[in-house]
Short mmCIF file of C-alpha atoms in Angstrom, two decimals:
data_model
loop_
_atom_site.label_atom_id
_atom_site.label_comp_id
_atom_site.label_asym_id
_atom_site.label_seq_id
_atom_site.Cartn_x
_atom_site.Cartn_y
_atom_site.Cartn_z
CA UNK A 13 0.00 0.00 0.00
CA UNK A 14 2.87 2.36 0.80
CA UNK A 15 4.48 1.71 -2.59
CA UNK A 16 1.15 2.23 -4.34
CA UNK A 17 0.63 5.53 -2.54
CA UNK A 18 4.15 6.66 -3.48
CA UNK A 19 3.54 5.85 -7.16
CA UNK A 20 0.19 7.62 -7.07
CA UNK A 21 1.88 10.71 -5.65
CA UNK A 22 4.39 10.68 -8.50
CA UNK A 23 1.58 10.41 -11.03
CA UNK A 24 -0.11 13.36 -9.34
CA UNK A 25 3.02 15.43 -9.87
CA UNK A 26 3.10 14.43 -13.54
CA UNK A 27 -0.55 15.40 -13.87
CA UNK A 28 0.14 18.79 -12.30
CA UNK A 29 2.94 19.38 -14.81
CA UNK A 30 0.69 18.39 -17.74
CA UNK A 31 2.55 15.19 -18.64
CA UNK A 32 -0.02 12.63 -17.52
CA UNK A 33 -2.28 12.82 -20.58
CA UNK A 34 0.58 12.32 -23.11
CA UNK A 35 1.91 9.45 -20.99
CA UNK A 36 -1.52 7.85 -20.91
CA UNK A 37 -1.80 8.12 -24.69
CA UNK A 38 1.65 6.62 -25.20
CA UNK A 39 0.91 3.71 -22.87
CA UNK A 40 -2.58 3.25 -24.30
CA UNK A 41 -1.11 2.86 -27.78
CA UNK A 42 0.62 -0.33 -26.59
CA UNK A 43 -2.71 -2.13 -26.64
CA UNK A 44 -2.17 -3.69 -23.22
CA UNK A 45 1.28 -5.17 -23.94
CA UNK A 46 2.60 -6.67 -20.70
CA UNK A 47 6.33 -6.20 -21.33
CA UNK A 48 6.97 -3.54 -23.99
CA UNK A 49 10.44 -2.94 -25.35
CA UNK A 50 12.02 0.42 -24.54
CA UNK A 51 14.20 2.11 -27.15
CA UNK A 52 16.21 5.30 -27.08
CA UNK A 53 17.55 7.23 -30.04
CA UNK A 54 16.39 9.43 -32.85
CA UNK A 55 15.15 9.37 -36.41
CA UNK A 56 15.31 12.12 -39.04
CA UNK A 57 13.70 12.16 -42.47
CA UNK A 58 14.78 14.68 -45.06
CA UNK A 59 14.21 15.31 -48.76
CA UNK A 60 17.48 14.85 -50.63
CA UNK A 61 16.21 16.90 -53.58
CA UNK A 62 15.52 20.06 -51.57
CA UNK A 63 17.46 19.39 -48.39
CA UNK A 64 14.33 20.04 -46.33
CA UNK A 65 13.89 18.14 -43.06
CA UNK A 66 10.51 16.43 -43.26
CA UNK A 67 10.35 15.43 -39.61
CA UNK A 68 12.54 14.57 -36.67
CA UNK A 69 11.89 12.32 -33.70
CA UNK A 70 14.02 12.22 -30.58
CA UNK A 71 13.07 9.98 -27.69
CA UNK A 72 14.20 12.66 -25.24
CA UNK A 73 11.12 14.64 -26.27
CA UNK A 74 8.69 11.74 -25.73
CA UNK A 75 6.60 11.74 -22.55
CA UNK A 76 8.29 8.60 -21.23
CA UNK A 77 11.71 9.61 -22.51
CA UNK A 78 11.81 6.36 -24.48
CA UNK A 79 10.06 4.83 -27.47
CA UNK A 80 7.74 2.06 -26.28
CA UNK A 81 7.33 -0.85 -28.71
CA UNK A 82 5.04 -3.84 -28.29
CA UNK A 83 6.93 -7.02 -27.46
CA UNK A 84 5.00 -9.06 -30.05
CA UNK A 85 5.36 -12.27 -28.02
CA UNK A 86 3.09 -15.01 -29.33
CA UNK A 87 2.94 -16.89 -26.00
CA UNK A 88 -0.26 -16.32 -24.08
CA UNK A 89 1.56 -16.84 -20.77
CA UNK A 90 4.07 -14.08 -21.53
CA UNK A 91 1.88 -11.35 -23.04
CA UNK A 92 -1.88 -11.96 -23.38
CA UNK A 93 -2.45 -8.82 -25.44
CA UNK A 94 0.22 -9.48 -28.08
CA UNK A 95 -0.60 -13.19 -28.25
CA UNK A 96 -4.27 -12.39 -28.82
CA UNK A 97 -3.38 -10.12 -31.71
CA UNK A 98 -1.10 -12.82 -33.10
CA UNK A 99 -3.92 -15.34 -32.88
CA UNK A 100 -6.32 -13.03 -34.70
CA UNK A 101 -3.79 -12.51 -37.48
CA UNK A 102 -3.26 -16.25 -37.77
CA UNK A 103 -7.01 -16.72 -38.00
CA UNK A 104 -7.21 -14.27 -40.91
CA UNK A 105 -4.25 -15.96 -42.61
CA UNK A 106 -5.80 -19.42 -42.37
CA UNK A 107 -9.28 -18.22 -43.35
CA UNK A 108 -7.95 -16.42 -46.43
CA UNK A 109 -6.56 -19.70 -47.72
CA UNK A 110 -9.92 -21.41 -47.21
CA UNK A 111 -12.46 -18.94 -48.56
CA UNK A 112 -10.39 -16.22 -50.24
CA UNK A 113 -9.82 -12.59 -49.43
CA UNK A 114 -6.65 -10.73 -48.40
CA UNK A 115 -5.27 -10.82 -51.99
CA UNK A 116 -6.49 -14.43 -52.43
CA UNK A 117 -9.33 -15.04 -54.97
CA UNK A 118 -12.58 -16.46 -53.66
CA UNK A 119 -12.35 -19.28 -56.21
CA UNK A 120 -9.85 -20.93 -53.88
CA UNK A 121 -12.84 -22.30 -51.95
CA UNK A 122 -13.51 -24.67 -54.85
CA UNK A 123 -10.02 -26.20 -54.83
CA UNK A 124 -9.50 -29.66 -53.28
CA UNK A 125 -8.47 -29.23 -49.63
CA UNK A 126 -8.40 -31.38 -46.52
CA UNK A 127 -7.81 -30.89 -42.83
CA UNK A 128 -5.31 -33.41 -41.43
CA UNK A 129 -4.05 -34.22 -37.95
CA UNK A 130 -0.78 -36.10 -37.52
CA UNK A 131 -0.03 -37.43 -34.05
CA UNK A 132 2.95 -38.97 -32.26
CA UNK A 133 3.31 -42.68 -31.49
CA UNK A 134 2.91 -44.04 -27.99
CA UNK A 135 5.84 -44.27 -25.60
CA UNK A 136 3.95 -45.95 -22.79
CA UNK A 137 0.39 -46.14 -21.41
CA UNK A 138 -0.92 -42.87 -19.96
CA UNK A 139 -4.08 -41.70 -18.23
CA UNK A 140 -6.61 -40.65 -20.89
CA UNK A 141 -10.27 -40.33 -21.80
CA UNK A 142 -11.00 -43.17 -24.26
CA UNK A 143 -14.42 -42.01 -25.39
CA UNK A 144 -17.14 -43.06 -22.98
CA UNK A 145 -15.11 -45.90 -21.48
CA UNK A 146 -13.09 -45.44 -18.29
CA UNK A 147 -9.33 -45.03 -18.35
CA UNK A 148 -7.03 -48.04 -18.14
CA UNK A 149 -6.59 -47.23 -14.46
CA UNK A 150 -10.36 -47.77 -14.00
CA UNK A 151 -11.19 -44.08 -13.35
CA UNK A 152 -13.21 -41.67 -15.46
CA UNK A 153 -11.01 -38.59 -15.56
CA UNK A 154 -12.64 -35.16 -15.85
CA UNK A 155 -11.21 -32.66 -18.31
CA UNK A 156 -9.31 -30.76 -15.61
CA UNK A 157 -7.78 -33.86 -14.00
CA UNK A 158 -4.01 -33.27 -13.63
CA UNK A 159 -3.43 -37.01 -14.15
CA UNK A 160 -4.47 -36.79 -17.81
CA UNK A 161 -1.49 -37.43 -20.08
CA UNK A 162 0.78 -38.66 -17.28
CA UNK A 163 2.22 -42.22 -17.48
CA UNK A 164 0.52 -45.05 -15.65
CA UNK A 165 3.98 -46.33 -14.73
CA UNK A 166 6.62 -43.56 -14.96
CA UNK A 167 9.43 -46.07 -14.37
CA UNK A 168 8.61 -47.88 -17.62
CA UNK A 169 7.71 -44.87 -19.70
CA UNK A 170 10.12 -44.21 -22.61
CA UNK A 171 11.09 -40.63 -21.79
CA UNK A 172 14.10 -40.83 -24.09
CA UNK A 173 12.00 -41.78 -27.08
CA UNK A 174 9.42 -39.12 -26.23
CA UNK A 175 12.00 -36.31 -26.07
CA UNK A 176 13.87 -37.43 -29.17
CA UNK A 177 10.62 -37.73 -31.14
CA UNK A 178 9.83 -34.10 -30.33
CA UNK A 179 13.33 -33.14 -31.42
CA UNK A 180 12.85 -34.94 -34.76
CA UNK A 181 9.29 -33.69 -35.32
CA UNK A 182 10.38 -30.80 -37.62
CA UNK A 183 12.36 -33.25 -39.77
CA UNK A 184 9.36 -35.59 -39.82
CA UNK A 185 7.13 -32.81 -41.11
CA UNK A 186 9.63 -31.83 -43.80
CA UNK A 187 9.96 -35.45 -44.91
CA UNK A 188 6.16 -35.80 -44.88
CA UNK A 189 5.73 -32.89 -47.31
CA UNK A 190 8.29 -34.49 -49.64
CA UNK A 191 6.45 -37.82 -49.58
CA UNK A 192 3.14 -36.03 -50.04
CA UNK A 193 4.27 -34.43 -53.30
CA UNK A 194 5.56 -37.79 -54.46
CA UNK A 195 2.28 -39.51 -53.70
CA UNK A 196 0.27 -36.81 -55.50
CA UNK A 197 2.53 -37.04 -58.54
CA UNK A 198 2.37 -40.84 -58.50
CA UNK A 199 -1.44 -40.83 -58.30
CA UNK A 200 -1.60 -38.39 -61.23
CA UNK A 201 0.83 -40.44 -63.34
CA UNK A 202 3.47 -37.71 -63.24
CA UNK A 203 6.98 -37.37 -61.97
CA UNK A 204 7.76 -35.12 -59.04
CA UNK A 205 9.72 -32.84 -61.39
CA UNK A 206 6.82 -32.37 -63.80
CA UNK A 207 4.18 -32.02 -61.06
CA UNK A 208 4.96 -28.33 -60.62
CA UNK A 209 3.91 -27.69 -64.21
CA UNK A 210 0.43 -29.06 -63.50
CA UNK A 211 -0.36 -28.35 -59.84
CA UNK A 212 0.96 -26.64 -56.70
CA UNK A 213 0.71 -28.03 -53.19
CA UNK A 214 -0.20 -25.37 -50.62
CA UNK A 215 -0.56 -25.88 -46.90
CA UNK A 216 -0.62 -24.15 -43.53
CA UNK A 217 0.14 -26.04 -40.35
CA UNK A 218 0.36 -25.44 -36.64
CA UNK A 219 2.01 -27.57 -33.97
CA UNK A 220 0.14 -28.45 -30.77
CA UNK A 221 1.31 -30.09 -27.57
CA UNK A 222 -0.68 -33.04 -26.31
CA UNK A 223 -1.16 -33.43 -22.59
CA UNK A 224 1.51 -36.12 -22.51
CA UNK A 225 3.99 -33.58 -23.91
CA UNK A 226 4.17 -34.82 -27.51
CA UNK A 227 3.85 -32.63 -30.58
CA UNK A 228 1.21 -33.27 -33.18
CA UNK A 229 0.38 -31.24 -36.27
CA UNK A 230 -2.88 -29.73 -37.53
CA UNK A 231 -2.69 -28.73 -41.18
CA UNK A 232 -4.86 -27.48 -44.02
CA UNK A 233 -3.60 -28.92 -47.33
CA UNK A 234 -4.80 -27.63 -50.70
CA UNK A 235 -4.09 -28.42 -54.36
CA UNK A 236 -3.90 -25.38 -56.64
CA UNK A 237 -3.09 -24.86 -60.28
CA UNK A 238 0.49 -24.50 -61.55
CA UNK A 239 0.68 -20.79 -60.60
CA UNK A 240 -0.96 -21.03 -57.19
CA UNK A 241 -4.42 -20.08 -55.89
CA UNK A 242 -5.17 -17.85 -58.90
CA UNK A 243 -5.09 -20.83 -61.31
CA UNK A 244 -7.51 -23.73 -61.62
CA UNK A 245 -6.27 -27.12 -60.39
CA UNK A 246 -6.16 -29.98 -62.93
CA UNK A 247 -9.16 -32.26 -63.34
CA UNK A 248 -7.38 -35.21 -61.76
CA UNK A 249 -6.88 -33.24 -58.51
CA UNK A 250 -9.71 -34.39 -56.23
CA UNK A 251 -10.25 -34.52 -52.51
CA UNK A 252 -10.22 -38.32 -52.66
CA UNK A 253 -6.77 -38.25 -54.27
CA UNK A 254 -5.53 -35.76 -51.67
CA UNK A 255 -6.99 -37.80 -48.81
CA UNK A 256 -5.27 -40.96 -50.02
CA UNK A 257 -1.97 -39.13 -50.61
CA UNK A 258 -1.94 -37.65 -47.10
CA UNK A 259 -2.58 -41.00 -45.41
CA UNK A 260 -0.02 -42.85 -47.53
CA UNK A 261 2.64 -40.17 -47.09
CA UNK A 262 2.15 -40.10 -43.31
CA UNK A 263 2.51 -43.88 -43.10
CA UNK A 264 5.66 -43.91 -45.22
CA UNK A 265 7.42 -41.01 -43.50
CA UNK A 266 10.50 -42.15 -41.62
CA UNK A 267 13.39 -40.21 -40.08
CA UNK A 268 16.38 -42.28 -38.93
CA UNK A 269 18.52 -41.36 -35.97
CA UNK A 270 21.62 -42.62 -34.24
CA UNK A 271 20.97 -45.36 -31.70
CA UNK A 272 22.23 -44.77 -28.18
CA UNK A 273 24.69 -47.24 -26.72
CA UNK A 274 22.75 -47.81 -23.50
CA UNK A 275 19.32 -47.47 -22.02
CA UNK A 276 18.45 -43.79 -22.52
CA UNK A 277 16.64 -41.32 -20.34
CA UNK A 278 16.90 -40.37 -16.75
CA UNK A 279 16.03 -43.86 -15.49
CA UNK A 280 17.81 -47.13 -16.13
CA UNK A 281 14.54 -48.96 -16.62
CA UNK A 282 13.58 -46.98 -19.68
CA UNK A 283 13.41 -48.68 -23.07
CA UNK A 284 15.72 -47.96 -25.98
CA UNK A 285 14.32 -45.59 -28.57
CA UNK A 286 13.23 -47.11 -31.91
CA UNK A 287 15.74 -47.09 -34.80
CA UNK A 288 13.59 -44.63 -36.77
CA UNK A 289 10.96 -42.04 -35.91
CA UNK A 290 7.53 -42.03 -37.50
CA UNK A 291 4.08 -40.63 -36.99
CA UNK A 292 1.54 -42.39 -34.81
CA UNK A 293 -1.20 -44.64 -36.11
CA UNK A 294 -3.88 -42.02 -35.48
CA UNK A 295 -4.02 -40.04 -38.72
CA UNK A 296 -7.21 -38.06 -39.16
CA UNK A 297 -7.97 -36.59 -42.60
CA UNK A 298 -11.22 -34.73 -43.35
CA UNK A 299 -12.43 -33.08 -46.51
CA UNK A 300 -13.17 -29.37 -46.35
CA UNK A 301 -16.17 -28.43 -48.40
CA UNK A 302 -17.65 -25.02 -49.12
CA UNK A 303 -19.92 -24.70 -46.08
CA UNK A 304 -19.37 -27.80 -43.97
CA UNK A 305 -16.53 -30.00 -42.93
CA UNK A 306 -17.80 -33.57 -43.15
CA UNK A 307 -21.01 -33.37 -45.17
CA UNK A 308 -23.57 -33.10 -42.39
CA UNK A 309 -21.46 -31.74 -39.53
CA UNK A 310 -22.01 -28.01 -38.84
CA UNK A 311 -18.31 -27.14 -39.01
CA UNK A 312 -17.56 -24.23 -41.33
CA UNK A 313 -14.37 -22.80 -42.79
CA UNK A 314 -14.49 -20.23 -40.01
CA UNK A 315 -14.46 -23.01 -37.44
CA UNK A 316 -11.43 -24.61 -39.07
CA UNK A 317 -9.50 -21.33 -39.11
CA UNK A 318 -10.36 -20.62 -35.46
CA UNK A 319 -9.44 -24.17 -34.45
CA UNK A 320 -5.99 -23.90 -36.02
CA UNK A 321 -5.34 -20.31 -34.94
CA UNK A 322 -5.97 -21.00 -31.25
CA UNK A 323 -2.90 -23.26 -31.10
CA UNK A 324 -0.59 -20.63 -32.58
CA UNK A 325 -0.17 -18.98 -29.17
CA UNK A 326 -0.03 -22.10 -27.01
CA UNK A 327 3.15 -23.87 -26.06
CA UNK A 328 4.16 -26.67 -23.78
CA UNK A 329 3.55 -24.45 -20.75
CA UNK A 330 -0.18 -24.26 -21.53
CA UNK A 331 -0.96 -27.94 -22.09
CA UNK A 332 1.77 -29.89 -20.34
CA UNK A 333 2.52 -27.49 -17.51
CA UNK A 334 6.17 -26.87 -18.29
CA UNK A 335 8.13 -23.59 -18.64
CA UNK A 336 7.70 -20.74 -21.11
CA UNK A 337 11.35 -19.67 -21.15
CA UNK A 338 14.76 -21.25 -21.54
CA UNK A 339 16.79 -22.72 -18.71
CA UNK A 340 20.31 -21.56 -18.01
CA UNK A 341 20.87 -24.16 -15.29
CA UNK A 342 18.97 -27.31 -14.46
CA UNK A 343 18.82 -26.19 -10.84
CA UNK A 344 16.34 -23.48 -11.88
CA UNK A 345 13.63 -26.15 -12.02
CA UNK A 346 13.51 -26.12 -8.24
CA UNK A 347 12.06 -22.59 -8.39
CA UNK A 348 9.13 -23.56 -10.62
CA UNK A 349 5.98 -25.46 -9.78
CA UNK A 350 5.64 -27.86 -12.71
CA UNK A 351 4.26 -31.37 -13.02
CA UNK A 352 6.42 -34.38 -12.29
CA UNK A 353 5.92 -35.63 -15.84
CA UNK A 354 7.15 -32.35 -17.35
CA UNK A 355 10.04 -32.26 -14.89
CA UNK A 356 11.18 -35.74 -15.96
CA UNK A 357 10.97 -34.82 -19.64
CA UNK A 358 13.04 -31.67 -19.05
CA UNK A 359 15.60 -33.68 -17.07
CA UNK A 360 15.77 -36.24 -19.89
CA UNK A 361 16.27 -33.57 -22.54
CA UNK A 362 18.93 -31.87 -20.44
CA UNK A 363 20.93 -35.06 -19.91
CA UNK A 364 20.56 -36.21 -23.52
CA UNK A 365 21.96 -32.87 -24.61
CA UNK A 366 25.34 -33.82 -23.11
CA UNK A 367 25.78 -36.74 -25.52
CA UNK A 368 27.78 -36.04 -28.70
CA UNK A 369 25.36 -37.94 -30.96
CA UNK A 370 22.59 -35.50 -30.00
CA UNK A 371 24.63 -32.29 -30.10
CA UNK A 372 22.96 -31.15 -33.35
CA UNK A 373 19.53 -31.31 -31.66
CA UNK A 374 20.47 -28.64 -29.06
CA UNK A 375 18.34 -30.39 -26.46
CA UNK A 376 19.56 -28.28 -23.55
CA UNK A 377 18.58 -25.09 -25.35
CA UNK A 378 15.10 -26.49 -26.00
CA UNK A 379 14.62 -28.51 -22.83
CA UNK A 380 11.82 -26.18 -21.70
CA UNK A 381 10.02 -27.10 -24.97
CA UNK A 382 10.49 -30.81 -24.22
CA UNK A 383 12.94 -31.11 -27.11
CA UNK A 384 10.81 -29.51 -29.85
CA UNK A 385 12.68 -26.74 -31.70
CA UNK A 386 10.55 -26.17 -34.78
CA UNK A 387 8.20 -23.38 -35.80
CA UNK A 388 4.71 -23.54 -34.33
CA UNK A 389 3.01 -21.99 -37.34
CA UNK A 390 4.22 -22.27 -40.93
CA UNK A 391 2.72 -22.03 -44.40
CA UNK A 392 3.76 -22.33 -48.00
CA UNK A 393 4.31 -19.25 -50.11
CA UNK A 394 1.17 -19.77 -52.20
CA UNK A 395 -1.24 -20.68 -49.40
CA UNK A 396 -2.47 -17.18 -48.55
CA UNK A 397 -1.28 -13.78 -47.41
CA UNK A 398 1.47 -13.08 -44.88
CA UNK A 399 1.44 -11.75 -41.33
CA UNK A 400 3.47 -8.77 -42.52
CA UNK A 401 0.77 -7.88 -45.05
CA UNK A 402 -1.97 -8.20 -42.42
CA UNK A 403 -0.10 -5.91 -40.02
CA UNK A 404 0.51 -3.40 -42.80
CA UNK A 405 -3.23 -3.37 -43.52
CA UNK A 406 -3.98 -2.75 -39.86
CA UNK A 407 -1.46 0.07 -39.74
CA UNK A 408 -2.94 1.69 -42.85
CA UNK A 409 -6.47 1.36 -41.44
CA UNK A 410 -5.49 2.99 -38.18
CA UNK A 411 -3.71 5.74 -40.08
CA UNK A 412 -6.84 6.54 -42.08
CA UNK A 413 -9.00 6.53 -38.94
CA UNK A 414 -9.66 10.15 -38.05
CA UNK A 415 -10.12 9.44 -34.36
CA UNK A 416 -6.66 7.88 -34.09
CA UNK A 417 -4.89 10.99 -35.29
CA UNK A 418 -3.03 12.75 -32.51
CA UNK A 419 -2.24 16.39 -32.12
CA UNK A 420 1.24 17.62 -33.08
CA UNK A 421 1.97 18.07 -29.39
CA UNK A 422 1.55 14.35 -28.75
CA UNK A 423 5.00 12.86 -29.39
CA UNK A 424 3.69 9.35 -28.71
CA UNK A 425 2.23 9.26 -32.22
CA UNK A 426 4.81 8.95 -34.97
CA UNK A 427 4.09 8.44 -38.65
CA UNK A 428 6.45 6.69 -41.00
CA UNK A 429 5.03 8.21 -44.21
CA UNK A 430 6.91 11.17 -45.63
CA UNK A 431 3.79 13.13 -46.57
CA UNK A 432 2.53 13.28 -42.96
CA UNK A 433 4.17 15.40 -40.26
CA UNK A 434 5.20 13.99 -36.94
CA UNK A 435 2.18 13.47 -34.74
CA UNK A 436 -0.22 13.02 -37.66
CA UNK A 437 -0.17 9.26 -38.02
CA UNK A 438 -0.51 5.99 -36.21
CA UNK A 439 1.29 4.84 -33.14
CA UNK A 440 4.72 3.37 -33.65
CA UNK A 441 3.81 0.71 -31.13
CA UNK A 442 0.94 -0.39 -33.37
CA UNK A 443 2.93 -0.62 -36.57
CA UNK A 444 5.86 -2.33 -34.88
CA UNK A 445 4.07 -5.06 -32.96
CA UNK A 446 6.66 -7.79 -33.41
CA UNK A 447 10.19 -8.47 -34.61
CA UNK A 448 9.32 -8.01 -38.28
CA UNK A 449 7.55 -4.74 -37.63
CA UNK A 450 10.27 -3.44 -35.33
CA UNK A 451 12.76 -4.06 -38.12
CA UNK A 452 10.95 -1.39 -40.11
CA UNK A 453 12.53 1.22 -37.88
CA UNK A 454 15.79 0.69 -39.75
CA UNK A 455 14.84 -1.55 -42.69
CA UNK A 456 16.27 -0.65 -46.08
CA UNK A 457 18.93 1.63 -44.66
CA UNK A 458 22.65 1.60 -45.35
CA UNK A 459 25.28 2.47 -42.82
CA UNK A 460 26.40 6.08 -42.75
CA UNK A 461 28.66 5.79 -39.80
CA UNK A 462 28.93 4.27 -36.35
CA UNK A 463 25.49 3.94 -34.83
CA UNK A 464 23.68 5.55 -37.79
CA UNK A 465 21.69 4.09 -40.63
CA UNK A 466 20.35 5.72 -43.70
CA UNK A 467 18.53 4.75 -46.88
CA UNK A 468 15.74 5.59 -49.27
CA UNK A 469 12.09 4.76 -48.69
CA UNK A 470 9.10 5.68 -50.79
CA UNK A 471 6.11 7.43 -49.31
CA UNK A 472 4.19 4.17 -49.26
CA UNK A 473 6.88 2.56 -47.11
CA UNK A 474 8.47 0.62 -50.02
CA UNK A 475 11.78 1.28 -51.65
CA UNK A 476 11.69 2.83 -55.07
CA UNK A 477 14.05 4.31 -57.60
CA UNK A 478 12.36 7.73 -57.63
CA UNK A 479 12.31 8.13 -53.87
CA UNK A 480 14.08 11.23 -52.56
CA UNK A 481 13.52 10.62 -48.84
CA UNK A 482 16.60 9.93 -46.75
CA UNK A 483 16.06 8.34 -43.34
CA UNK A 484 18.78 8.65 -40.71
CA UNK A 485 18.07 6.80 -37.50
CA UNK A 486 19.79 5.36 -34.49
CA UNK A 487 17.96 3.14 -31.99
CA UNK A 488 19.39 1.57 -28.87
CA UNK A 489 17.83 -1.05 -26.63
CA UNK A 490 17.07 0.42 -23.20
CA UNK A 491 15.22 -2.42 -21.51
CA UNK A 492 12.06 -4.48 -21.35
CA UNK A 493 8.99 -3.67 -19.32
CA UNK A 494 7.56 -0.43 -18.02
CA UNK A 495 9.13 1.61 -15.26
CA UNK A 496 7.28 1.52 -11.90
CA UNK A 497 5.38 4.79 -12.45
CA UNK A 498 4.32 3.84 -15.96
CA UNK A 499 3.41 0.32 -14.87
CA UNK A 500 1.17 1.79 -12.18
CA UNK A 501 -0.44 4.08 -14.75
CA UNK A 502 -0.95 1.13 -17.09
CA UNK A 503 -2.71 -0.76 -14.29
CA UNK A 504 -5.03 2.18 -13.76
CA UNK A 505 -5.78 2.40 -17.48
CA UNK A 506 -6.40 -1.36 -17.65
CA UNK A 507 -9.32 -1.06 -15.23
CA UNK A 508 -11.32 0.64 -17.99
CA UNK A 509 -12.93 -2.04 -20.20
CA UNK A 510 -12.25 -1.75 -23.93
CA UNK A 511 -14.13 -3.37 -26.82
CA UNK A 512 -12.34 -6.19 -28.58
CA UNK A 513 -12.96 -5.08 -32.14
CA UNK A 514 -10.50 -7.41 -33.85
CA UNK A 515 -11.71 -10.69 -32.38
CA UNK A 516 -13.02 -13.05 -35.08
CA UNK A 517 -16.62 -13.92 -34.51
CA UNK A 518 -17.67 -17.55 -34.33
CA UNK A 519 -21.17 -18.91 -34.84
CA UNK A 520 -22.90 -20.50 -31.93
CA UNK A 521 -22.93 -23.90 -33.53
CA UNK A 522 -19.13 -23.74 -33.83
CA UNK A 523 -18.67 -23.52 -30.07
CA UNK A 524 -17.40 -26.65 -28.40
CA UNK A 525 -20.13 -28.64 -26.74
CA UNK A 526 -19.93 -31.46 -24.26
CA UNK A 527 -22.01 -34.52 -23.68
CA UNK A 528 -23.32 -35.73 -20.36
CA UNK A 529 -20.18 -37.71 -19.67
CA UNK A 530 -18.12 -34.54 -19.81
CA UNK A 531 -16.28 -35.42 -23.04
CA UNK A 532 -15.82 -33.06 -25.94
CA UNK A 533 -18.18 -33.47 -28.88
CA UNK A 534 -16.30 -31.05 -31.09
CA UNK A 535 -16.25 -32.73 -34.51
CA UNK A 536 -12.67 -31.57 -35.04
CA UNK A 537 -11.37 -33.30 -31.92
CA UNK A 538 -13.66 -36.29 -31.41
CA UNK A 539 -11.85 -38.50 -33.91
CA UNK A 540 -8.43 -37.85 -32.37
CA UNK A 541 -9.49 -37.24 -28.79
CA UNK A 542 -7.71 -40.29 -27.44
CA UNK A 543 -4.48 -39.39 -29.19
CA UNK A 544 -4.70 -35.77 -28.17
CA UNK A 545 -5.11 -36.69 -24.52
CA UNK A 546 -2.66 -39.56 -24.61
#
């Protein structure tokens, strides 16, 4: 209470000096980011043809004395605001590849496409929810039971195989896409080299952690014409062909690895890992039609996009109960309250990382991810739009919004377009919401000297030969997170509810329902419920 009163007194002094309103606007432009990045420096834009200075920004003149940039973290446990925005963007990206829009023609909805789920094999019996039957242990586990996904006998569970499978999951996915193109070409009577002249394989996938700590993949796979979504796929490209190709490719995908000399894992009783890694037997493939997902099931394209997008911000810490940051020392685990199953998997990954045959897997660096070091969300170039394009659209929309324009005396609002003066555009923290957007602060510049960058940018933000705008900037990292006074002000601002205008709407019939036994009846998860829990 004493600290809170002291911070309130400091805010009162800022209000008396007239600085509170600009500070509130600068913090409000962060959109609720929990740990914004603080930058110091300056940026000057001038016209090389006339020598006129178009605008100048110096962080010493900002209300907070620093430029506040959204962290852009996709993890919901690290920054709920930025992860929510990331999830909404992923939703739009997936939906555009299903029904068109965002530079994608609407005719893409008529192309053959399927929704596939690829799971991991079993490494030992675990507590699960096998439909309406009780678990192997004889108990019917509720959805929030912490025993779900944990081994029935931890001493006999293959922790080594489980960790190494996660580490090889990215290679498995890459090998799967290679086999998939081969199977499609073989079914069409073509070679893999000539397939690209007839059709293009487009996909978007997201990785999800099962409760037992294993990765499995959700993916939307589509067959386009030779030039992508703007061209018509060949007549032989059907959903039946794609369904068969996905199942066959998943069954044939193998990734070899080096066998360990002794019984792996943290326990001596653990089994040796298999000579090769492969996907599990549970492979679910469903055809995506124009308005429904399985013919009579009320699952729309919107439901599919929302289902995939929700996993883009979830990591092992959400499902398995592990950590959301890297470990420097194994002893740090003693400071965290995690499950015994997650603790054993982290221990196994840490100890396997000391072996030379696993050095390329960097298991110690990714022990908090249970060995998985791949990208959670990826897509092919022709599937749909990009996150960068979506963020540029949002920035342009907020720039055109009259109510978002700030007065010239509000230094928290900085515009990157040369035809607008400083204070007449959108918030820098909105247009630089992640690593790609933050790079725009110095993108396209060439070094002028130590600590300075310069280059040419067109008025639309893209480089061009006729551009006469020279940008000289210098930014330096000052820290992460708000200072105590600003954090207290952010807490006060957060008490005011704000509308969530960018949240994708979902129809009522797309909401997950549950039967009387307490099990999910979501048509997207029912078929793989046992694998997802196990």
